[in-house]
PDB file of C-alpha atoms in Angstrom:
ATOM      1  CA  MET A  44      21.457  13.820   7.912  1.00 55.00           C
ATOM      2  CA  SER A  45      22.942  16.282  10.129  1.00 63.00           C
ATOM      3  CA  GLY A  46      20.988  18.681  10.173  1.00 76.00           C
ATOM      4  CA  LEU A  47      18.192  20.731   9.035  1.00 87.00           C
ATOM      5  CA  PRO A  48      18.366  23.072   6.191  1.00 87.00           C
ATOM      6  CA  ALA A  49      18.462  26.389   6.972  1.00 89.00           C
ATOM      7  CA  ALA A  50      15.292  27.173   5.186  1.00 90.00           C
ATOM      8  CA  THR A  51      13.235  24.552   6.927  1.00 91.00           C
ATOM      9  CA  VAL A  52      14.961  25.884  10.183  1.00 92.00           C
ATOM     10  CA  ARG A  53      13.614  29.381   9.470  1.00 92.00           C
ATOM     11  CA  ARG A  54      10.231  28.106   8.390  1.00 93.00           C
ATOM     12  CA  LEU A  55       9.747  25.948  11.369  1.00 94.00           C
ATOM     13  CA  GLN A  56      10.555  28.724  13.476  1.00 94.00           C
ATOM     14  CA  LYS A  57       7.953  30.879  12.954  1.00 94.00           C
ATOM     15  CA  LEU A  58       5.210  28.124  13.910  1.00 95.00           C
ATOM     16  CA  PRO A  59       4.202  28.716  17.311  1.00 95.00           C
ATOM     17  CA  GLN A  60       5.474  26.874  20.286  1.00 94.00           C
ATOM     18  CA  VAL A  61       2.648  25.008  22.245  1.00 93.00           C
ATOM     19  CA  PRO A  62       3.394  23.336  25.799  1.00 92.00           C
ATOM     20  CA  SER A  63       2.829  20.387  24.388  1.00 92.00           C
ATOM     21  CA  VAL A  64       4.497  16.628  24.390  1.00 94.00           C
ATOM     22  CA  TRP A  65       4.508  14.706  21.733  1.00 95.00           C
ATOM     23  CA  GLU A  66       5.018  10.700  21.803  1.00 95.00           C
ATOM     24  CA  GLY A  67       6.782   9.157  18.587  1.00 94.00           C
ATOM     25  CA  ASP A  68       7.742   5.853  17.365  1.00 94.00           C
ATOM     26  CA  ARG A  69       7.990   3.579  14.383  1.00 91.00           C
ATOM     27  CA  HIS A  70       6.124  -0.167  14.587  1.00 86.00           C
ATOM     28  CA  LYS A  71       6.833  -2.598  11.986  1.00 83.00           C
ATOM     29  CA  LEU A  72       3.356  -3.612  10.331  1.00 72.00           C
ATOM     30  CA  SER A  73       1.950  -6.703  11.063  1.00 62.00           C
ATOM     31  CA  GLY A  74       1.064  -9.415   7.694  1.00 53.00           C
ATOM     32  CA  SER A  75       3.045  -9.308   4.628  1.00 42.00           C
ATOM     33  CA  PRO A  76       4.672  -7.063   2.438  1.00 40.00           C
ATOM     34  CA  PRO A  77       2.753  -5.011  -0.194  1.00 39.00           C
ATOM     35  CA  MET A  78       2.496  -6.391  -3.535  1.00 36.00           C
ATOM     36  CA  GLY A  79       5.913  -6.112  -5.277  1.00 37.00           C
ATOM     37  CA  SER A  80       7.303  -4.993  -2.879  1.00 40.00           C
ATOM     38  CA  GLN A  81      10.380  -6.698  -1.000  1.00 42.00           C
ATOM     39  CA  THR A  82      11.152  -4.952   2.180  1.00 46.00           C
ATOM     40  CA  GLU A  83       8.230  -4.969   5.410  1.00 65.00           C
ATOM     41  CA  GLY A  84       7.008  -2.134   5.832  1.00 82.00           C
ATOM     42  CA  GLU A  85       7.003   0.226   9.474  1.00 88.00           C
ATOM     43  CA  CYS A  86       4.404   2.785  10.268  1.00 89.00           C
ATOM     44  CA  ILE A  87       5.832   6.231  11.366  1.00 93.00           C
ATOM     45  CA  LEU A  88       3.650   7.564  14.281  1.00 93.00           C
ATOM     46  CA  TRP A  89       3.817  11.195  16.191  1.00 95.00           C
ATOM     47  CA  VAL A  90       0.943  11.544  18.475  1.00 94.00           C
ATOM     48  CA  ASP A  91       0.290  15.153  20.397  1.00 92.00           C
ATOM     49  CA  GLY A  92      -0.141  13.762  24.220  1.00 86.00           C
ATOM     50  CA  VAL A  93      -1.747  16.857  25.343  1.00 85.00           C
ATOM     51  CA  GLN A  94      -4.747  16.764  22.857  1.00 85.00           C
ATOM     52  CA  GLY A  95      -4.641  12.701  22.101  1.00 84.00           C
ATOM     53  CA  VAL A  96      -4.936  13.487  18.397  1.00 89.00           C
ATOM     54  CA  VAL A  97      -2.226  11.739  15.966  1.00 92.00           C
ATOM     55  CA  ARG A  98      -0.619  14.875  14.553  1.00 94.00           C
ATOM     56  CA  ALA A  99       0.890  13.080  11.440  1.00 93.00           C
ATOM     57  CA  MET A 100       1.449   8.815  10.159  1.00 91.00           C
ATOM     58  CA  GLU A 101       3.406   7.742   7.272  1.00 91.00           C
ATOM     59  CA  VAL A 102       4.348   4.256   5.811  1.00 89.00           C
ATOM     60  CA  VAL A 103       7.633   3.364   5.632  1.00 88.00           C
ATOM     61  CA  PRO A 104       9.713   1.045   4.112  1.00 86.00           C
ATOM     62  CA  ALA A 105      11.250  -1.190   7.313  1.00 82.00           C
ATOM     63  CA  ASP A 106      15.346  -0.418   6.231  1.00 82.00           C
ATOM     64  CA  SER A 107      14.750   3.216   5.598  1.00 83.00           C
ATOM     65  CA  GLY A 108      16.824   4.995   8.331  1.00 84.00           C
ATOM     66  CA  PHE A 109      16.341   7.527  10.666  1.00 88.00           C
ATOM     67  CA  GLU A 110      15.576  10.391   8.445  1.00 90.00           C
ATOM     68  CA  PRO A 111      11.544   9.355   7.816  1.00 91.00           C
ATOM     69  CA  MET A 112      11.307  10.038  11.397  1.00 93.00           C
ATOM     70  CA  VAL A 113      12.130  13.754  10.846  1.00 93.00           C
ATOM     71  CA  ARG A 114      10.684  13.619   7.907  1.00 93.00           C
ATOM     72  CA  THR A 115       6.831  12.584   9.585  1.00 94.00           C
ATOM     73  CA  LEU A 116       7.822  15.066  12.516  1.00 95.00           C
ATOM     74  CA  ILE A 117       8.211  17.517  10.190  1.00 95.00           C
ATOM     75  CA  MET A 118       4.739  16.882   8.572  1.00 94.00           C
ATOM     76  CA  ALA A 119       2.839  16.905  12.354  1.00 95.00           C
ATOM     77  CA  MET A 120       4.102  20.543  12.842  1.00 96.00           C
ATOM     78  CA  GLU A 121       3.831  22.291   9.303  1.00 94.00           C
ATOM     79  CA  ARG A 122       1.148  20.060   8.321  1.00 92.00           C
ATOM     80  CA  PRO A 123      -0.563  18.021  11.154  1.00 93.00           C
ATOM     81  CA  HIS A 124      -4.378  15.828  10.902  1.00 85.00           C
ATOM     82  CA  ALA A 125      -6.585  17.404  12.485  1.00 79.00           C
ATOM     83  CA  ALA A 126      -4.942  20.019  14.427  1.00 87.00           C
ATOM     84  CA  PRO A 127      -3.102  24.015  13.841  1.00 92.00           C
ATOM     85  CA  PRO A 128       0.131  23.743  13.166  1.00 94.00           C
ATOM     86  CA  ALA A 129       2.967  24.383  16.226  1.00 94.00           C
ATOM     87  CA  ARG A 130       6.785  23.387  17.596  1.00 95.00           C
ATOM     88  CA  PRO A 131       6.313  20.974  20.334  1.00 95.00           C
ATOM     89  CA  GLN A 132       8.023  22.166  23.718  1.00 94.00           C
ATOM     90  CA  LYS A 133       8.987  18.526  23.677  1.00 95.00           C
ATOM     91  CA  ILE A 134       9.232  15.099  22.066  1.00 95.00           C
ATOM     92  CA  ILE A 135       9.689  11.492  24.578  1.00 95.00           C
ATOM     93  CA  VAL A 136      10.371   8.835  21.612  1.00 95.00           C
ATOM     94  CA  ARG A 137      10.990   5.000  22.826  1.00 93.00           C
ATOM     95  CA  ASP A 138      14.620   4.122  21.489  1.00 91.00           C
ATOM     96  CA  ARG A 139      18.036   5.803  22.132  1.00 93.00           C
ATOM     97  CA  GLU A 140      20.119   6.184  18.771  1.00 93.00           C
ATOM     98  CA  VAL A 141      16.484   7.682  17.969  1.00 93.00           C
ATOM     99  CA  GLN A 142      16.868  10.449  20.564  1.00 94.00           C
ATOM    100  CA  PHE A 143      20.262  10.957  20.255  1.00 93.00           C
ATOM    101  CA  PHE A 144      19.921  11.465  16.379  1.00 92.00           C
ATOM    102  CA  LEU A 145      16.696  13.730  16.665  1.00 93.00           C
ATOM    103  CA  ARG A 146      18.717  15.977  19.418  1.00 91.00           C
ATOM    104  CA  GLY A 147      21.650  16.415  16.567  1.00 89.00           C
ATOM    105  CA  ILE A 148      18.608  17.582  14.322  1.00 89.00           C
ATOM    106  CA  LEU A 149      16.159  19.667  16.557  1.00 90.00           C
ATOM    107  CA  HIS A 150      18.791  21.475  18.517  1.00 86.00           C
ATOM    108  CA  GLU A 151      18.118  25.074  16.783  1.00 90.00           C
ATOM    109  CA  LEU A 152      14.119  24.756  17.313  1.00 92.00           C
ATOM    110  CA  ASP A 153      14.363  24.196  20.903  1.00 92.00           C
ATOM    111  CA  ILE A 154      12.931  21.274  21.633  1.00 94.00           C
ATOM    112  CA  LYS A 155      14.328  18.765  24.238  1.00 94.00           C
ATOM    113  CA  VAL A 156      14.204  15.608  23.062  1.00 95.00           C
ATOM    114  CA  GLU A 157      13.670  12.401  26.269  1.00 95.00           C
ATOM    115  CA  CYS A 158      13.736   9.026  25.834  1.00 94.00           C
ATOM    116  CA  GLN A 159      11.678   6.595  27.952  1.00 93.00           C
ATOM    117  CA  PRO A 160      10.578   2.768  27.330  1.00 90.00           C
ATOM    118  CA  GLU A 161       6.660   3.346  27.789  1.00 89.00           C
ATOM    119  CA  LEU A 162       4.255   5.649  25.048  1.00 91.00           C
ATOM    120  CA  PRO A 163       1.065   4.996  26.295  1.00 88.00           C
ATOM    121  CA  LEU A 164      -0.606   7.199  24.375  1.00 89.00           C
ATOM    122  CA  ILE A 165       0.990   5.214  21.278  1.00 90.00           C
ATOM    123  CA  ASP A 166       0.748   1.567  22.574  1.00 88.00           C
ATOM    124  CA  GLU A 167      -3.596   2.485  22.678  1.00 88.00           C
ATOM    125  CA  ILE A 168      -2.886   3.648  19.151  1.00 86.00           C
ATOM    126  CA  LEU A 169      -1.101   0.721  18.271  1.00 83.00           C
ATOM    127  CA  GLN A 170      -3.632  -2.023  20.247  1.00 84.00           C
ATOM    128  CA  SER A 171      -6.452  -0.226  18.047  1.00 84.00           C
ATOM    129  CA  PHE A 172      -4.902  -1.638  14.697  1.00 78.00           C
ATOM    130  CA  GLU A 173      -4.153  -4.824  16.297  1.00 79.00           C
ATOM    131  CA  GLU A 174      -7.136  -5.369  17.832  1.00 80.00           C
ATOM    132  CA  ALA A 175      -9.445  -3.912  13.677  1.00 77.00           C
ATOM    133  CA  ASN A 176      -6.142  -5.970  12.058  1.00 72.00           C
ATOM    134  CA  GLU A 177      -7.316  -8.849  13.345  1.00 76.00           C
ATOM    135  CA  ARG A 178     -11.507  -8.591  12.486  1.00 78.00           C
ATOM    136  CA  ILE A 179     -10.365  -7.580   9.016  1.00 77.00           C
ATOM    137  CA  PRO A 180     -11.273 -11.003   7.078  1.00 79.00           C
ATOM    138  CA  PRO A 181      -8.995 -12.659   5.274  1.00 78.00           C
ATOM    139  CA  PRO A 182      -9.346 -11.804   1.231  1.00 79.00           C
ATOM    140  CA  LEU A 183      -9.569 -15.235   0.348  1.00 80.00           C
ATOM    141  CA  PRO A 184     -11.197 -18.496   3.168  1.00 82.00           C
ATOM    142  CA  GLU A 185      -8.174 -20.285   3.770  1.00 82.00           C
ATOM    143  CA  HIS A 186      -9.757 -23.859   2.818  1.00 85.00           C
ATOM    144  CA  TYR A 187     -10.094 -21.259  -1.348  1.00 89.00           C
ATOM    145  CA  VAL A 188      -6.468 -20.607  -1.210  1.00 87.00           C
ATOM    146  CA  GLU A 189      -4.390 -23.938  -1.953  1.00 88.00           C
ATOM    147  CA  LEU A 190      -6.910 -24.131  -4.037  1.00 91.00           C
ATOM    148  CA  LEU A 191      -6.495 -21.639  -6.107  1.00 90.00           C
ATOM    149  CA  THR A 192      -2.885 -21.468  -6.542  1.00 88.00           C
ATOM    150  CA  GLY A 193      -3.383 -25.050  -8.010  1.00 91.00           C
ATOM    151  CA  LYS A 194      -5.491 -24.226 -10.668  1.00 92.00           C
ATOM    152  CA  ALA A 195      -3.455 -20.690 -11.427  1.00 91.00           C
ATOM    153  CA  LEU A 196      -0.442 -23.392 -11.789  1.00 90.00           C
ATOM    154  CA  THR A 197      -2.762 -25.055 -14.085  1.00 93.00           C
ATOM    155  CA  LEU A 198      -3.484 -22.209 -16.359  1.00 92.00           C
ATOM    156  CA  TRP A 199       0.187 -21.228 -16.118  1.00 91.00           C
ATOM    157  CA  ARG A 200       1.179 -24.333 -17.952  1.00 90.00           C
ATOM    158  CA  ASP A 201      -2.151 -25.016 -20.381  1.00 92.00           C
ATOM    159  CA  ALA A 202      -1.353 -21.467 -21.363  1.00 91.00           C
ATOM    160  CA  PRO A 203      -4.046 -20.687 -23.474  1.00 93.00           C
ATOM    161  CA  TRP A 204      -3.053 -17.447 -24.921  1.00 91.00           C
ATOM    162  CA  ASP A 205      -1.149 -19.328 -27.548  1.00 91.00           C
ATOM    163  CA  TYR A 206      -3.718 -20.329 -29.243  1.00 91.00           C
ATOM    164  CA  LEU A 207      -6.464 -17.771 -28.319  1.00 92.00           C
ATOM    165  CA  GLU A 208      -6.932 -14.413 -29.414  1.00 90.00           C
ATOM    166  CA  ASP A 209      -7.995 -12.343 -26.595  1.00 85.00           C
ATOM    167  CA  HIS A 210     -10.609 -11.648 -29.145  1.00 87.00           C
ATOM    168  CA  GLN A 211     -12.115 -15.247 -29.005  1.00 92.00           C
ATOM    169  CA  ILE A 212     -14.267 -15.559 -26.355  1.00 92.00           C
ATOM    170  CA  LEU A 213     -15.179 -18.703 -24.067  1.00 94.00           C
ATOM    171  CA  ALA A 214     -18.694 -18.936 -22.603  1.00 95.00           C
ATOM    172  CA  ILE A 215     -18.523 -21.307 -19.819  1.00 94.00           C
ATOM    173  CA  ASP A 216     -22.045 -21.912 -18.720  1.00 94.00           C
ATOM    174  CA  LEU A 217     -22.102 -21.828 -15.006  1.00 89.00           C
ATOM    175  CA  ASP A 218     -26.033 -21.810 -13.662  1.00 89.00           C
ATOM    176  CA  HIS A 219     -24.959 -21.585  -9.985  1.00 87.00           C
ATOM    177  CA  TRP A 220     -23.828 -18.128  -6.919  1.00 84.00           C
ATOM    178  CA  ASP A 221     -25.933 -16.019  -9.322  1.00 84.00           C
ATOM    179  CA  ILE A 222     -24.235 -16.566 -12.365  1.00 85.00           C
ATOM    180  CA  GLN A 223     -26.143 -18.084 -15.380  1.00 89.00           C
ATOM    181  CA  THR A 224     -22.736 -17.665 -17.547  1.00 91.00           C
ATOM    182  CA  LEU A 225     -19.185 -16.459 -17.482  1.00 92.00           C
ATOM    183  CA  TYR A 226     -17.316 -15.098 -20.574  1.00 93.00           C
ATOM    184  CA  VAL A 227     -14.044 -15.138 -20.672  1.00 93.00           C
ATOM    185  CA  SER A 228     -11.507 -13.590 -22.514  1.00 91.00           C
ATOM    186  CA  VAL A 229      -7.424 -14.339 -22.440  1.00 93.00           C
ATOM    187  CA  MET A 230      -4.519 -12.150 -22.658  1.00 88.00           C
ATOM    188  CA  GLY A 231      -1.240 -12.964 -23.528  1.00 86.00           C
ATOM    189  CA  ARG A 232      -0.592 -13.568 -27.218  1.00 80.00           C
ATOM    190  CA  LEU A 233       0.610 -10.720 -27.717  1.00 75.00           C
ATOM    191  CA  GLY A 234       3.391 -11.431 -24.925  1.00 69.00           C
ATOM    192  CA  MET A 235       2.788  -8.624 -23.328  1.00 70.00           C
ATOM    193  CA  GLU A 236       0.577  -9.145 -20.407  1.00 79.00           C
ATOM    194  CA  TYR A 237      -0.569 -13.021 -19.888  1.00 87.00           C
ATOM    195  CA  GLY A 238      -4.225 -13.750 -17.328  1.00 90.00           C
ATOM    196  CA  VAL A 239      -7.807 -14.490 -18.227  1.00 93.00           C
ATOM    197  CA  LEU A 240     -11.255 -12.188 -17.781  1.00 91.00           C
ATOM    198  CA  PHE A 241     -14.206 -13.578 -16.430  1.00 92.00           C
ATOM    199  CA  TYR A 242     -16.789 -11.564 -17.324  1.00 91.00           C
ATOM    200  CA  ARG A 243     -20.651 -11.985 -15.245  1.00 88.00           C
ATOM    201  CA  SER A 244     -22.332 -10.177 -18.151  1.00 87.00           C
ATOM    202  CA  LEU A 245     -22.078  -9.982 -21.816  1.00 88.00           C
ATOM    203  CA  PRO A 246     -23.017  -6.689 -21.489  1.00 88.00           C
ATOM    204  CA  SER A 247     -19.845  -5.534 -19.710  1.00 85.00           C
ATOM    205  CA  LEU A 248     -17.520  -7.515 -22.061  1.00 86.00           C
ATOM    206  CA  LYS A 249     -19.545  -5.781 -24.391  1.00 86.00           C
ATOM    207  CA  GLN A 250     -19.120  -2.153 -22.659  1.00 83.00           C
ATOM    208  CA  PHE A 251     -15.427  -2.312 -21.467  1.00 81.00           C
ATOM    209  CA  ARG A 252     -14.737  -3.284 -25.584  1.00 79.00           C
ATOM    210  CA  GLN A 253     -16.591   0.006 -26.617  1.00 80.00           C
ATOM    211  CA  ASP A 254     -14.931   2.011 -23.896  1.00 77.00           C
ATOM    212  CA  ALA A 255     -10.888   1.196 -24.248  1.00 71.00           C
ATOM    213  CA  GLY A 256     -11.631   0.880 -28.143  1.00 69.00           C
ATOM    214  CA  GLN A 257     -11.454   5.215 -28.581  1.00 69.00           C
ATOM    215  CA  PRO A 258      -9.843   6.348 -25.007  1.00 62.00           C
ATOM    216  CA  ASP A 259      -8.736   9.969 -25.766  1.00 67.00           C
ATOM    217  CA  THR A 260      -6.850   9.820 -22.048  1.00 74.00           C
ATOM    218  CA  PRO A 261      -4.663   6.840 -19.616  1.00 73.00           C
ATOM    219  CA  GLU A 262      -7.722   8.296 -17.262  1.00 74.00           C
ATOM    220  CA  GLU A 263     -10.136   7.173 -19.502  1.00 74.00           C
ATOM    221  CA  MET A 264      -8.821   4.025 -20.143  1.00 71.00           C
ATOM    222  CA  GLU A 265      -8.490   3.626 -16.839  1.00 73.00           C
ATOM    223  CA  GLU A 266     -11.760   4.245 -15.823  1.00 76.00           C
ATOM    224  CA  ALA A 267     -12.931   1.816 -18.557  1.00 73.00           C
ATOM    225  CA  PHE A 268     -10.902  -1.300 -16.558  1.00 74.00           C
ATOM    226  CA  LEU A 269     -12.420  -0.229 -12.998  1.00 74.00           C
ATOM    227  CA  ARG A 270     -16.018  -0.282 -14.800  1.00 76.00           C
ATOM    228  CA  GLN A 271     -15.531  -3.587 -15.725  1.00 79.00           C
ATOM    229  CA  ASP A 272     -17.973  -6.299 -13.684  1.00 83.00           C
ATOM    230  CA  CYS A 273     -15.640  -9.116 -13.737  1.00 86.00           C
ATOM    231  CA  LEU A 274     -13.464 -11.388 -12.276  1.00 87.00           C
ATOM    232  CA  TYR A 275      -9.450 -11.888 -13.396  1.00 87.00           C
ATOM    233  CA  LEU A 276      -6.297 -13.436 -13.554  1.00 89.00           C
ATOM    234  CA  THR A 277      -3.206 -12.252 -13.932  1.00 87.00           C
ATOM    235  CA  PHE A 278       0.771 -13.256 -13.840  1.00 85.00           C
ATOM    236  CA  GLN A 279       3.530 -11.121 -13.003  1.00 73.00           C
ATOM    237  CA  ALA A 280       7.072 -10.967 -11.617  1.00 64.00           C
ATOM    238  CA  GLY A 281       7.754  -9.870  -8.430  1.00 62.00           C
ATOM    239  CA  ASN A 282      10.083  -7.749  -9.126  1.00 61.00           C
ATOM    240  CA  PRO A 283       8.761  -5.613 -12.292  1.00 56.00           C
ATOM    241  CA  GLU A 284      12.211  -5.563 -14.097  1.00 59.00           C
ATOM    242  CA  LEU A 285      12.157  -9.622 -14.455  1.00 55.00           C
ATOM    243  CA  ASN A 286       9.054  -9.269 -16.574  1.00 52.00           C
ATOM    244  CA  GLU A 287      11.557  -8.279 -20.135  1.00 57.00           C
ATOM    245  CA  LEU A 288      13.251 -11.308 -19.262  1.00 54.00           C
ATOM    246  CA  PRO A 289      12.148 -13.744 -22.477  1.00 57.00           C
ATOM    247  CA  ASP A 290      12.787 -16.859 -20.224  1.00 60.00           C
ATOM    248  CA  LEU A 291      11.315 -16.216 -16.575  1.00 59.00           C
ATOM    249  CA  ASP A 292       8.508 -18.318 -15.791  1.00 61.00           C
ATOM    250  CA  LEU A 293       6.270 -16.525 -14.008  1.00 58.00           C
ATOM    251  CA  ALA A 294       4.750 -19.840 -12.632  1.00 56.00           C
ATOM    252  CA  GLU A 295       7.208 -19.180  -9.596  1.00 58.00           C
TER     253      GLU A 295
END
């Protein structure tokens, strides 16, 4: 990106310039990459250092270059969170390369770009993110992870979809964990999507079959799926394009 389009420059020049200093930075997200993503994500933040508010925030792939910093900055000026549109007098970033890049991009907007190693407000926000993330319980208790993975692999190798249609329902009597019976439907006989659904009540299973049988729009079909009272386990490739390969072992 050698510069902003002339129309964008004219649009931003019409915004009032306020005596504010904004901090901008991108920070690696903790945890695993999102499902289906091959790259880790980073969070871009632009914060008004005078008002102490986050004007814009965006999550982007870690290898996306400097352009998302500009895009998010424009968002912070034109469509900020909880603040009126405006241009700052000065912005501060932590990375020297980002500073030089933004200087070239913003030279027509009369915005001073500086670099300093410490960004107090952003560092405080990032620290609060880390603390909040530590308080979030894992989606599955650790002592169940290995067990569930093993059972999922066993299910894939047993391949119940080779001999059961989705309308052939199995009833599993549990009488435990406030569940009397699980009603199991197997997907995959048609070779389109593999998995099992464990309905926690027979009325929920019947209601879904009724709703899904006569959907008028994709939205109604999606709503029918979301209303299901069930647990489910499905298999899919990390890269959706690989699903088309006939010899792909989804257990991997």
